[in-house]
């Protein structure tokens, strides 16, 4: 990859444009066709080996009806000795993939993306991961790091909130908490977003992608409101790679060696949670 600032900015801008102009996108939802298949990663957090394995398995060039959905790419464990976090490397690889194969590669907005937009909000081992990310971008692209940061922010703002499969599988990073579910603004999926939608705690984008520990009862309400049979989310760490939450919610993680990704046959008319679990693939089973 050409790592000049101009090249990176062009790549991010192209990916941003493709995110916004996708023919599969309506409002904040990517609506996949009833053919081919979908591969959905959980939170990646710059796990580069798993990212490489996922791309190898996807083999998008040889599978033109395959769709790859990525989420929470940034904020991993790649730090240089000075404390610069380097997940921008994998983010740019993903943006380049989107620019090259715009109708096959999709994203879900995640809470770490929004934290990076806000410039704060997540601590790890006593350090701000957002500040460490910014420090890494500055080191790599000075004196043009401000322009690169703007391009990264615009890319994050272009990300959709959900992916809908024609068989009733609905994918989003997370769901609102039980306390917020009844009054949650579900129109956020259908309309253009504005500044208040992203505000901490009160904005529906924030409430959607920061919510944790949603009960099975609240999942049922969420599924009803979005017209889905099953909800697949990330966001919550899973040591075994996945967890079932009631009968309608599958939670997956892709950021460690026991992580998984989901495969969905888009032509299949119906799934239940058990058949979704059976469609999970473990990263440890894939050679690179």
XYZ file of C-alpha atoms in Angstrom:
288
model
C 0.000 0.000 0.000
C 1.233 3.486 -0.898
C 1.491 5.249 2.486
C 1.879 8.797 1.222
C -0.585 11.199 2.824
C -2.117 12.128 -0.541
C -2.684 8.491 -1.435
C -4.221 7.702 1.948
C -6.546 10.694 1.792
C -7.651 9.736 -1.724
C -8.337 6.162 -0.616
C -10.334 7.227 2.438
C -12.322 9.756 0.421
C -13.120 7.159 -2.234
C -14.263 4.663 0.404
C -16.367 7.345 2.085
C -18.075 8.151 -1.196
C -18.756 4.470 -1.857
C -20.230 4.052 1.638
C -22.634 6.914 1.039
C -23.569 6.117 -2.550
C -23.991 2.340 -2.331
C -26.925 1.102 -4.358
C -27.684 -1.339 -1.546
C -28.007 1.391 1.062
C -31.305 2.868 2.176
C -30.959 5.361 4.982
C -28.497 3.817 7.414
C -29.094 0.191 6.390
C -27.370 -1.960 3.771
C -29.989 -4.270 2.241
C -28.341 -7.360 0.787
C -29.820 -9.273 -2.174
C -31.284 -12.783 -2.012
C -28.287 -14.380 -3.704
C -24.737 -15.184 -2.754
C -23.603 -15.095 0.842
C -22.472 -12.761 3.609
C -19.448 -13.016 5.867
C -19.802 -10.966 9.056
C -16.871 -10.285 11.356
C -17.281 -9.332 14.972
C -15.078 -6.683 16.560
C -11.639 -6.941 14.954
C -9.616 -4.409 16.973
C -6.674 -4.566 14.591
C -6.206 -8.320 14.920
C -4.188 -8.470 11.728
C -3.823 -12.227 11.516
C -7.591 -12.718 11.762
C -8.119 -9.963 9.210
C -5.758 -11.729 6.811
C -7.545 -15.030 7.404
C -10.913 -13.418 6.787
C -9.782 -11.925 3.484
C -8.321 -15.257 2.414
C -11.537 -17.091 3.254
C -13.676 -14.432 1.569
C -11.676 -14.527 -1.695
C -13.926 -11.779 -3.039
C -12.450 -11.776 -6.517
C -13.483 -15.391 -7.038
C -16.884 -14.925 -5.338
C -18.537 -11.875 -6.912
C -21.852 -12.417 -5.073
C -20.180 -12.599 -1.669
C -20.527 -9.712 0.791
C -17.989 -8.998 3.539
C -19.145 -6.970 6.547
C -16.562 -5.497 8.949
C -16.920 -3.732 12.284
C -14.760 -2.111 14.951
C -11.471 -2.324 13.055
C -9.494 0.172 15.138
C -7.913 0.282 18.617
C -5.903 -2.896 19.005
C -2.626 -3.975 20.564
C -0.137 -2.709 17.984
C 1.829 0.046 19.757
C 5.289 1.290 18.961
C 7.773 1.980 21.805
C 6.686 5.630 22.004
C 3.020 4.746 22.625
C 1.716 5.353 19.119
C -1.159 3.002 18.357
C -1.108 1.774 14.764
C -4.556 0.391 13.937
C -4.804 3.019 11.208
C -2.855 0.480 9.123
C -5.704 -2.052 9.110
C -8.304 0.704 8.793
C -6.646 1.900 5.597
C -6.469 -1.651 4.251
C -10.211 -1.957 4.813
C -10.872 1.401 3.148
C -8.802 0.351 0.162
C -10.804 -2.865 -0.055
C -14.041 -0.851 -0.027
C -12.770 1.438 -2.760
C -11.774 -1.555 -4.900
C -14.908 -3.676 -4.321
C -17.584 -1.206 -3.256
C -20.629 -3.446 -3.649
C -19.041 -6.388 -1.820
C -17.455 -4.707 1.219
C -19.566 -3.074 3.918
C -19.155 -1.747 7.447
C -21.120 -1.340 10.651
C -20.536 1.771 12.722
C -19.188 0.813 16.144
C -18.655 2.565 19.440
C -14.877 2.827 18.991
C -15.495 4.608 15.680
C -17.752 7.111 17.412
C -15.260 7.530 20.250
C -12.613 8.364 17.667
C -14.963 10.906 16.071
C -15.457 12.500 19.484
C -11.737 12.202 20.196
C -12.126 10.615 23.606
C -14.122 8.214 25.683
C -12.263 4.882 25.882
C -9.426 4.051 28.249
C -7.194 0.986 28.184
C -4.575 0.327 30.848
C -4.983 3.916 31.984
C -4.389 5.384 28.515
C -6.789 6.960 26.030
C -6.886 4.721 22.962
C -8.175 7.662 20.919
C -5.183 9.797 21.860
C -2.837 6.906 21.088
C -4.506 6.447 17.693
C -4.130 10.150 16.923
C -0.495 10.007 18.009
C 0.085 7.145 15.579
C -1.497 9.034 12.684
C 0.544 12.122 13.520
C 3.777 10.158 13.565
C 3.027 8.450 10.246
C 1.715 11.437 8.285
C 3.232 14.622 9.701
C 3.107 17.337 8.494
C -0.178 16.318 6.795
C -1.706 14.423 9.697
C -4.555 16.912 10.183
C -5.810 16.262 6.646
C -5.539 12.518 7.208
C -7.458 12.826 10.483
C -10.240 14.717 8.709
C -10.465 12.000 6.052
C -10.628 9.298 8.754
C -13.398 11.157 10.597
C -15.427 11.595 7.423
C -15.002 7.904 6.679
C -16.341 6.967 10.119
C -19.285 9.331 9.698
C -20.181 7.618 6.418
C -20.561 4.168 7.986
C -24.050 2.619 8.006
C -25.649 1.385 11.205
C -26.959 -1.991 10.058
C -26.967 -4.695 7.404
C -30.203 -6.489 6.601
C -30.314 -9.935 5.000
C -33.445 -10.906 3.026
C -34.035 -13.930 5.287
C -34.603 -11.857 8.411
C -31.048 -11.707 9.791
C -30.294 -8.147 10.925
C -26.736 -7.143 11.841
C -25.731 -4.125 13.931
C -22.900 -3.415 16.334
C -25.084 -3.442 19.432
C -28.529 -2.526 20.734
C -29.874 0.003 23.227
C -30.010 -1.011 26.865
C -33.271 -2.218 28.361
C -33.807 1.141 30.051
C -33.623 2.968 26.716
C -35.355 0.496 24.423
C -38.938 1.707 24.833
C -38.141 5.314 23.937
C -35.379 4.585 21.414
C -35.699 6.550 18.149
C -35.922 3.756 15.570
C -36.188 6.304 12.746
C -32.397 6.553 13.032
C -32.169 3.614 10.607
C -34.297 5.288 7.929
C -33.129 8.881 7.662
C -30.121 11.114 7.233
C -28.207 11.638 10.459
C -27.495 14.987 12.103
C -25.224 16.162 14.906
C -27.637 15.427 17.789
C -27.853 11.772 16.724
C -24.211 11.271 17.750
C -24.333 13.073 21.121
C -23.123 11.066 24.095
C -25.890 9.283 26.012
C -28.835 11.103 24.405
C -28.182 10.531 20.688
C -29.769 7.405 19.151
C -26.552 6.474 17.322
C -24.685 6.586 20.632
C -27.435 4.636 22.390
C -27.441 1.976 19.672
C -23.725 1.266 19.428
C -22.792 1.725 23.094
C -25.583 -0.407 24.591
C -24.645 -3.575 26.489
C -26.364 -6.458 28.252
C -29.655 -6.097 26.433
C -32.100 -8.672 27.807
C -33.786 -11.286 25.624
C -37.106 -9.499 26.179
C -35.678 -6.198 24.929
C -34.072 -8.024 21.972
C -37.543 -9.256 21.019
C -38.819 -5.675 20.967
C -35.827 -4.478 18.959
C -36.344 -7.279 16.411
C -40.007 -6.405 16.093
C -39.260 -2.724 15.572
C -36.669 -3.334 12.834
C -38.670 -6.111 11.185
C -36.113 -8.845 11.826
C -36.212 -12.472 12.943
C -32.663 -12.619 14.322
C -30.194 -9.973 15.502
C -26.431 -10.458 15.223
C -24.236 -8.069 17.199
C -20.656 -7.570 18.361
C -19.468 -5.104 21.015
C -19.493 -7.450 24.010
C -16.260 -9.466 24.501
C -16.665 -13.235 24.145
C -13.850 -15.515 25.305
C -15.235 -18.419 23.283
C -15.929 -16.228 20.254
C -19.706 -16.101 20.549
C -22.698 -16.223 22.867
C -26.415 -16.816 22.514
C -28.639 -14.208 24.142
C -32.132 -15.669 24.272
C -33.473 -17.099 21.004
C -32.996 -14.084 18.726
C -29.573 -12.586 19.438
C -26.164 -13.983 18.512
C -23.132 -12.051 19.805
C -19.799 -12.631 18.040
C -16.188 -11.502 18.488
C -13.270 -11.662 16.051
C -10.443 -10.015 17.975
C -8.608 -13.012 19.442
C -7.443 -16.504 18.519
C -10.713 -18.142 19.558
C -12.710 -15.565 17.621
C -15.294 -16.388 14.984
C -17.020 -14.920 11.969
C -20.481 -15.681 10.655
C -21.426 -17.016 7.233
C -24.993 -16.490 6.001
C -26.465 -17.981 2.830
C -28.490 -15.081 1.454
C -30.604 -17.396 -0.728
C -31.653 -19.483 2.281
C -35.180 -18.583 3.242
C -34.918 -18.915 6.998
C -32.511 -19.274 9.889
C -33.015 -19.833 13.578
C -30.411 -19.140 16.242
C -29.186 -22.726 16.276
C -28.567 -22.757 12.532
C -26.793 -19.408 12.805
C -24.463 -20.825 15.443
C -23.804 -23.774 13.158
C -22.776 -21.269 10.454
C -19.985 -19.763 12.554
C -16.396 -20.243 11.390
C -13.434 -20.225 13.787
C -10.352 -18.285 12.769
C -8.075 -20.990 14.194
C -9.376 -23.379 11.528
C -8.108 -21.175 8.682
C -4.518 -21.331 7.476
C -2.738 -18.363 5.914
